[in-house]
């Protein structure tokens, strides 16, 4: 243990420094999924401690200090932030020697004056406060993350950067990505090797999370066979693009844990790419957007207008901007409905659900859009839905 002093009259805080892999995962999106993927792989070979669920606040990190045991051969922890300085505080509680920055996007951007650059600086605290000779894994396709490479580790250039990506050249790069009914297959280029992998979850953005997990595990010397099997047996978290297949060939995509513009666009992509009949998007307000609130919601509406989506329902005061922007961008106004409350939303959806329909439900956690998912699951249970011909879609 090393001791660091806090300012003021508070007692000195001990920093837990472990002689084993301690992997901290942060970023705007994909933290929990990436952390769980890393755990699923490492735990096949070594006793691995992980932070549970998405519990990533400072109090959770303090609790890890008491729960980590000598028998744990590795630890993978999720570091979350709401303000600048939070990542530094995480590192002062438990010092990571490996770090993953999944991406820099729009989650919590309202806490950083709506500026992604400020958010990026807050995330990069991980590099400056982890072990100076450690390893950081960064997303080469994220323009903000690319700038991190070459930054000093707490004044030292002894640290190492490992990259992953799809579009840009990277140490671990995915190619030949194929969206399948029950997941995604892809090939990862690792040096001169081409290795095939499969993840049992939807959403092309999850390939980045898998690449980060592959990079961490391979760097630690885990055999590729274990990496492949760990990813194949990975269990997606609830409310994160989980697909429910219901009666009458109805599918509900539950992505109701959280929402921000980047995540909403990724979920819309999954809906749009579905080969499953009529496509309905139910999009609720995105919270913690601050000055970016109107622009962020409008971006989602504009994005949806160009995708293969048949109907749009919005819920929440800020979500009005999604609906209005979609219509302005050419989405048929007669297929857009903004609902003032859940009762109206549910009545409208009950009339809309027909056989061969896929419905995406997306929104920030506080809006409890999981209630809408449960309503849709119940309304289709044991019910024979009438078939109705879909009107011709106007071109946007």
Coordinates of C-alpha atoms in Angstrom, one line a residue:
X1 CA 0.0 0.0 0.0
X2 CA 1.1 3.6 -0.6
X3 CA -0.3 6.6 1.2
X4 CA -1.5 9.7 -0.5
X5 CA -2.5 12.8 1.4
X6 CA -5.8 14.6 0.7
X7 CA -6.2 18.4 0.9
X8 CA -7.8 19.9 4.1
X9 CA -8.4 18.1 7.3
X10 CA -9.5 14.8 5.9
X11 CA -7.5 11.7 6.9
X12 CA -4.8 10.4 4.6
X13 CA -6.2 8.0 2.0
X14 CA -4.5 4.8 1.2
X15 CA -4.2 3.8 -2.4
X16 CA -4.5 0.1 -3.0
X17 CA -1.7 -1.0 -5.3
X18 CA -1.9 -4.7 -6.3
X19 CA 0.8 -6.9 -7.9
X20 CA -1.7 -8.4 -10.3
X21 CA -3.7 -7.3 -13.4
X22 CA -6.1 -4.5 -12.3
X23 CA -8.0 -3.4 -15.4
X24 CA -10.1 -0.2 -15.2
X25 CA -12.7 0.4 -17.9
X26 CA -14.1 3.8 -18.6
X27 CA -15.7 5.7 -21.6
X28 CA -18.9 7.2 -22.7
X29 CA -20.5 4.0 -23.8
X30 CA -19.9 0.3 -23.5
X31 CA -18.2 0.3 -20.1
X32 CA -20.3 -2.4 -18.5
X33 CA -20.4 -4.6 -21.6
X34 CA -16.7 -4.4 -22.1
X35 CA -16.0 -5.1 -18.4
X36 CA -18.3 -8.1 -18.5
X37 CA -16.6 -9.4 -21.7
X38 CA -13.2 -9.1 -20.2
X39 CA -14.4 -10.9 -17.1
X40 CA -16.0 -13.7 -19.2
X41 CA -12.6 -14.4 -20.8
X42 CA -10.2 -13.9 -17.9
X43 CA -12.3 -16.0 -15.5
X44 CA -11.8 -19.0 -17.6
X45 CA -8.1 -19.0 -16.8
X46 CA -7.8 -17.2 -13.5
X47 CA -9.9 -16.2 -10.5
X48 CA -11.1 -12.8 -11.5
X49 CA -12.8 -10.1 -9.3
X50 CA -15.2 -7.7 -11.1
X51 CA -17.4 -4.8 -10.2
X52 CA -21.0 -5.9 -10.3
X53 CA -23.5 -4.7 -12.8
X54 CA -22.9 -1.1 -13.7
X55 CA -22.0 0.1 -10.3
X56 CA -19.2 2.5 -11.1
X57 CA -19.3 5.4 -8.6
X58 CA -16.6 6.3 -6.1
X59 CA -18.4 4.6 -3.3
X60 CA -18.5 1.3 -5.3
X61 CA -14.7 1.6 -5.8
X62 CA -14.1 2.1 -2.1
X63 CA -16.2 -1.0 -1.5
X64 CA -13.9 -3.0 -3.8
X65 CA -11.0 -2.4 -1.5
X66 CA -12.7 -4.5 1.2
X67 CA -13.9 -7.2 -1.1
X68 CA -10.7 -8.0 -3.1
X69 CA -8.9 -11.0 -1.8
X70 CA -5.5 -12.6 -2.2
X71 CA -7.0 -15.5 -4.1
X72 CA -8.2 -13.1 -6.8
X73 CA -5.6 -13.3 -9.6
X74 CA -7.0 -10.3 -11.5
X75 CA -9.6 -7.5 -11.1
X76 CA -11.7 -5.7 -13.8
X77 CA -13.4 -2.6 -12.5
X78 CA -15.7 0.0 -14.1
X79 CA -14.9 3.6 -13.4
X80 CA -17.7 6.1 -14.0
X81 CA -17.7 9.9 -13.9
X82 CA -20.2 12.7 -13.5
X83 CA -17.6 15.5 -13.1
X84 CA -13.9 16.2 -13.9
X85 CA -11.7 14.7 -11.2
X86 CA -13.7 11.6 -10.6
X87 CA -11.4 9.2 -12.6
X88 CA -8.4 10.6 -10.6
X89 CA -10.3 9.8 -7.4
X90 CA -11.0 6.3 -8.5
X91 CA -7.3 5.8 -9.2
X92 CA -6.4 7.1 -5.8
X93 CA -8.6 4.5 -4.2
X94 CA -7.4 1.5 -6.4
X95 CA -4.5 2.1 -8.8
X96 CA -5.1 0.3 -12.2
X97 CA -2.1 -1.0 -14.1
X98 CA -4.3 -1.5 -17.2
X99 CA -6.9 0.8 -18.5
X100 CA -9.6 0.7 -21.3
X101 CA -11.2 3.9 -22.7
X102 CA -14.0 2.6 -24.9
X103 CA -14.8 5.9 -26.6
X104 CA -15.7 9.5 -26.0
X105 CA -19.3 10.3 -26.9
X106 CA -22.3 12.1 -25.6
X107 CA -23.2 10.4 -22.3
X108 CA -23.3 12.9 -19.4
X109 CA -22.1 15.6 -21.8
X110 CA -24.4 18.1 -20.1
X111 CA -22.1 18.0 -17.1
X112 CA -19.2 19.2 -19.3
X113 CA -20.9 22.3 -20.8
X114 CA -22.0 20.2 -23.8
X115 CA -18.4 19.9 -25.0
X116 CA -17.0 16.5 -25.9
X117 CA -13.4 17.9 -25.6
X118 CA -14.0 18.6 -21.9
X119 CA -15.4 15.1 -21.4
X120 CA -12.4 13.6 -23.2
X121 CA -10.0 15.4 -20.8
X122 CA -11.9 14.0 -17.8
X123 CA -11.7 10.5 -19.2
X124 CA -8.0 10.9 -20.0
X125 CA -7.4 11.3 -16.2
X126 CA -7.1 7.5 -16.3
X127 CA -3.8 7.7 -18.3
X128 CA -2.3 10.3 -15.9
X129 CA -3.3 8.6 -12.7
X130 CA -2.8 4.8 -13.3
X131 CA 0.4 3.0 -12.9
X132 CA 3.1 5.0 -14.9
X133 CA 4.4 1.8 -16.6
X134 CA 0.9 0.4 -17.3
X135 CA -1.0 -0.3 -20.6
X136 CA -3.9 1.7 -22.0
X137 CA -6.3 0.3 -24.6
X138 CA -7.9 3.0 -26.8
X139 CA -10.4 3.0 -29.7
X140 CA -8.5 4.1 -32.8
X141 CA -11.8 5.0 -34.6
X142 CA -12.8 7.5 -31.9
X143 CA -11.2 10.9 -32.9
X144 CA -10.9 12.1 -29.3
X145 CA -9.3 8.8 -28.1
X146 CA -6.8 8.9 -30.9
X147 CA -5.4 12.1 -29.4
X148 CA -4.6 10.2 -26.1
X149 CA -1.9 8.1 -27.7
X150 CA 1.5 9.4 -26.8
X151 CA 0.3 11.2 -23.6
X152 CA 2.6 10.8 -20.7
X153 CA 1.6 8.5 -17.9
X154 CA 2.0 10.8 -14.8
X155 CA 5.0 12.5 -16.3
X156 CA 6.5 9.2 -17.6
X157 CA 6.6 8.0 -21.2
X158 CA 7.2 4.4 -20.0
X159 CA 3.5 3.5 -20.4
X160 CA 2.2 1.6 -23.4
X161 CA -0.7 2.2 -25.7
X162 CA -2.6 -0.6 -27.5
X163 CA -5.2 0.3 -30.1
X164 CA -8.4 -1.4 -31.4
X165 CA -10.8 -0.4 -34.1
X166 CA -12.6 -1.2 -37.4
X167 CA -12.0 1.7 -39.8
X168 CA -8.5 2.8 -38.8
X169 CA -5.4 0.8 -38.7
X170 CA -5.1 -0.7 -35.2
X171 CA -3.3 -3.4 -33.2
X172 CA -6.6 -5.3 -33.0
X173 CA -8.8 -4.6 -36.0
X174 CA -12.1 -6.2 -37.0
X175 CA -13.0 -7.1 -40.5
X176 CA -15.7 -9.1 -42.3
X177 CA -18.3 -8.2 -39.8
X178 CA -21.6 -10.2 -40.4
X179 CA -24.8 -9.4 -38.5
X180 CA -26.5 -12.7 -37.8
X181 CA -29.9 -13.5 -36.3
X182 CA -28.5 -14.3 -32.9
X183 CA -25.3 -12.2 -32.8
X184 CA -22.3 -10.9 -34.8
X185 CA -19.4 -12.8 -36.3
X186 CA -16.2 -11.0 -37.3
X187 CA -12.5 -11.6 -38.0
X188 CA -9.9 -9.9 -35.9
X189 CA -6.5 -9.1 -37.4
X190 CA -3.9 -9.6 -34.7
X191 CA -0.5 -8.8 -36.2
X192 CA -0.2 -11.3 -39.1
X193 CA -3.0 -13.5 -37.7
X194 CA -6.7 -13.6 -38.7
X195 CA -8.9 -15.0 -36.0
X196 CA -12.6 -15.6 -36.2
X197 CA -14.9 -14.6 -33.3
X198 CA -18.6 -14.5 -32.5
X199 CA -20.5 -12.5 -29.9
X200 CA -24.1 -13.5 -29.0
X201 CA -25.5 -9.9 -29.0
X202 CA -26.9 -7.4 -31.4
X203 CA -25.5 -4.0 -32.5
X204 CA -22.4 -3.4 -34.6
X205 CA -21.1 -1.0 -31.8
X206 CA -20.6 -4.1 -29.6
X207 CA -17.8 -5.2 -31.9
X208 CA -15.7 -2.4 -30.4
X209 CA -16.4 -3.7 -26.9
X210 CA -15.4 -7.2 -28.0
X211 CA -12.2 -5.9 -29.6
X212 CA -11.2 -4.1 -26.4
X213 CA -11.8 -7.4 -24.5
X214 CA -9.7 -9.4 -27.0
X215 CA -6.9 -6.9 -26.8
X216 CA -6.8 -7.0 -23.0
X217 CA -6.9 -10.8 -22.8
X218 CA -4.4 -11.3 -25.5
X219 CA -2.0 -8.8 -23.9
X220 CA -2.3 -10.8 -20.7
X221 CA -1.4 -14.0 -22.6
X222 CA -4.8 -15.7 -22.6
X223 CA -4.9 -18.3 -25.4
X224 CA -7.1 -17.3 -28.4
X225 CA -9.2 -20.5 -27.9
X226 CA -10.2 -19.2 -24.4
X227 CA -10.8 -15.7 -25.7
X228 CA -13.1 -17.1 -28.5
X229 CA -15.0 -19.3 -26.1
X230 CA -15.3 -16.6 -23.4
X231 CA -16.9 -14.2 -25.9
X232 CA -19.2 -16.9 -27.4
X233 CA -20.6 -17.7 -23.9
X234 CA -20.8 -14.1 -22.8
X235 CA -24.3 -13.2 -21.4
X236 CA -25.5 -9.7 -22.4
X237 CA -26.8 -7.4 -19.6
X238 CA -30.5 -6.8 -19.2
X239 CA -32.0 -3.8 -20.9
X240 CA -29.1 -3.4 -23.3
X241 CA -30.4 -4.3 -26.7
X242 CA -31.9 -7.6 -25.5
X243 CA -34.3 -9.1 -28.1
X244 CA -37.6 -10.6 -26.9
X245 CA -39.3 -12.8 -29.5
X246 CA -43.0 -12.9 -28.9
X247 CA -46.2 -14.3 -30.3
X248 CA -47.2 -13.6 -33.9
X249 CA -43.6 -13.1 -34.9
X250 CA -43.3 -9.8 -32.9
X251 CA -39.9 -8.8 -31.7
X252 CA -39.2 -6.2 -29.0
X253 CA -35.7 -4.7 -28.7
X254 CA -35.2 -3.6 -25.1
X255 CA -32.5 -1.0 -24.9
X256 CA -33.9 0.9 -21.9
X257 CA -31.0 1.1 -19.5
X258 CA -29.8 4.5 -20.7
X259 CA -29.7 6.7 -23.7
X260 CA -27.6 9.4 -25.4
X261 CA -27.4 10.5 -29.0
X262 CA -24.6 8.0 -29.9
X263 CA -26.4 5.1 -28.2
X264 CA -29.8 6.0 -29.8
X265 CA -28.3 6.1 -33.3
X266 CA -26.6 2.7 -32.7
X267 CA -29.9 1.2 -31.5
X268 CA -31.7 2.7 -34.6
X269 CA -29.1 1.0 -36.8
X270 CA -30.0 -2.4 -35.2
X271 CA -33.7 -1.8 -35.8
X272 CA -33.1 -0.5 -39.4
X273 CA -31.0 -3.6 -40.2
X274 CA -33.6 -6.0 -39.0
X275 CA -35.2 -8.1 -41.7
X276 CA -38.3 -8.5 -39.6
X277 CA -41.4 -6.8 -41.1
X278 CA -42.6 -3.5 -39.9
X279 CA -40.1 -1.5 -37.9
X280 CA -41.3 0.8 -35.0
X281 CA -39.0 3.1 -33.0
X282 CA -40.1 4.2 -29.5
X283 CA -37.7 6.9 -28.4
X284 CA -37.9 8.7 -25.0
X285 CA -36.0 11.7 -23.8
X286 CA -32.3 11.6 -23.2
X287 CA -31.3 13.2 -19.9
X288 CA -28.2 15.0 -18.7
X289 CA -27.7 16.7 -22.0
X290 CA -27.4 20.2 -20.7
X291 CA -26.7 22.8 -23.5
X292 CA -26.6 19.9 -26.0
X293 CA -30.2 18.9 -25.2
X294 CA -32.0 20.3 -28.3
X295 CA -29.2 19.6 -30.7
X296 CA -28.7 16.1 -29.5
X297 CA -32.3 15.2 -29.8
X298 CA -32.6 16.8 -33.2
X299 CA -29.5 14.8 -34.4
X300 CA -31.3 11.6 -33.5
X301 CA -34.5 12.6 -35.4
X302 CA -32.5 13.6 -38.5
X303 CA -30.6 10.3 -38.3
X304 CA -33.7 8.2 -38.0
X305 CA -35.3 9.9 -41.0
X306 CA -32.7 8.3 -43.4
X307 CA -33.0 4.8 -41.9
X308 CA -35.3 1.9 -42.7
X309 CA -37.9 2.7 -40.0
X310 CA -41.6 2.7 -40.6
X311 CA -43.1 4.4 -37.5
X312 CA -41.8 6.8 -34.8
X313 CA -43.2 7.3 -31.3
X314 CA -41.6 9.7 -28.9
X315 CA -42.1 10.2 -25.2
X316 CA -40.9 12.9 -22.8
X317 CA -40.7 16.6 -23.2
X318 CA -37.2 16.7 -24.8
X319 CA -38.1 13.9 -27.2
X320 CA -40.4 16.3 -29.1
X321 CA -37.2 17.5 -30.8
X322 CA -36.6 14.0 -32.1
X323 CA -40.1 13.9 -33.7
X324 CA -39.9 17.4 -35.1
X325 CA -36.5 17.0 -36.6
X326 CA -37.4 13.7 -38.2
X327 CA -40.4 15.3 -39.9
X328 CA -38.3 18.3 -41.0
X329 CA -35.8 15.8 -42.5
X330 CA -38.6 14.1 -44.6
X331 CA -40.0 11.4 -42.3
X332 CA -43.8 11.1 -43.0
X333 CA -45.6 13.2 -40.4
X334 CA -48.5 10.8 -40.4
X335 CA -46.3 8.1 -39.0
X336 CA -44.9 10.1 -36.1
X337 CA -46.7 10.4 -32.8
X338 CA -45.5 12.2 -29.6
X339 CA -47.1 10.9 -26.5
X340 CA -47.6 13.0 -23.4
X341 CA -47.8 10.1 -21.0
X342 CA -47.3 6.3 -20.8
X343 CA -51.0 5.6 -21.0
X344 CA -51.4 7.3 -24.3
X345 CA -48.2 5.7 -25.6
X346 CA -49.3 2.2 -24.6
X347 CA -52.8 2.6 -26.1
X348 CA -51.2 3.8 -29.4
X349 CA -48.7 1.0 -29.5
X350 CA -51.4 -1.6 -28.7
X351 CA -53.1 -0.5 -31.9
X352 CA -49.9 -0.5 -33.9
X353 CA -48.6 -3.9 -33.0
X354 CA -49.3 -6.4 -35.8
X355 CA -47.8 -9.7 -36.8
X356 CA -44.2 -9.4 -38.1
X357 CA -43.4 -6.2 -36.2
X358 CA -40.1 -5.2 -34.6
X359 CA -40.3 -2.5 -31.9
X360 CA -37.2 -0.7 -30.5
X361 CA -37.8 0.8 -27.1
X362 CA -35.0 3.3 -26.0
X363 CA -34.7 6.0 -23.4
X364 CA -32.9 7.2 -20.3
X365 CA -33.2 5.0 -17.2
X366 CA -35.2 7.6 -15.2
X367 CA -38.1 7.5 -17.7
X368 CA -38.6 3.8 -16.9
X369 CA -39.2 2.7 -20.5
X370 CA -38.8 -0.9 -19.3
X371 CA -42.5 -0.5 -18.4
X372 CA -43.3 -0.1 -22.1
X373 CA -41.3 -3.2 -22.8
X374 CA -43.3 -5.2 -20.3
X375 CA -46.5 -3.8 -21.7
X376 CA -45.6 -4.9 -25.2
X377 CA -44.7 -8.4 -23.9
X378 CA -48.0 -8.7 -22.1
X379 CA -50.2 -7.3 -24.9
X380 CA -48.9 -9.9 -27.3
X381 CA -49.1 -12.9 -24.9
X382 CA -51.8 -15.3 -26.1
X383 CA -53.2 -12.7 -28.4
X384 CA -53.9 -13.3 -32.1
X385 CA -53.0 -10.0 -33.8
X386 CA -55.0 -8.8 -36.8
X387 CA -52.9 -8.4 -40.0
X388 CA -52.9 -5.0 -41.6
X389 CA -51.2 -4.0 -44.9
X390 CA -48.4 -1.5 -44.3
X391 CA -49.0 1.8 -46.4
X392 CA -46.3 2.6 -48.9
X393 CA -43.4 4.5 -47.2
X394 CA -42.8 8.0 -48.6
X395 CA -39.2 8.5 -49.5
X396 CA -37.3 10.9 -47.2

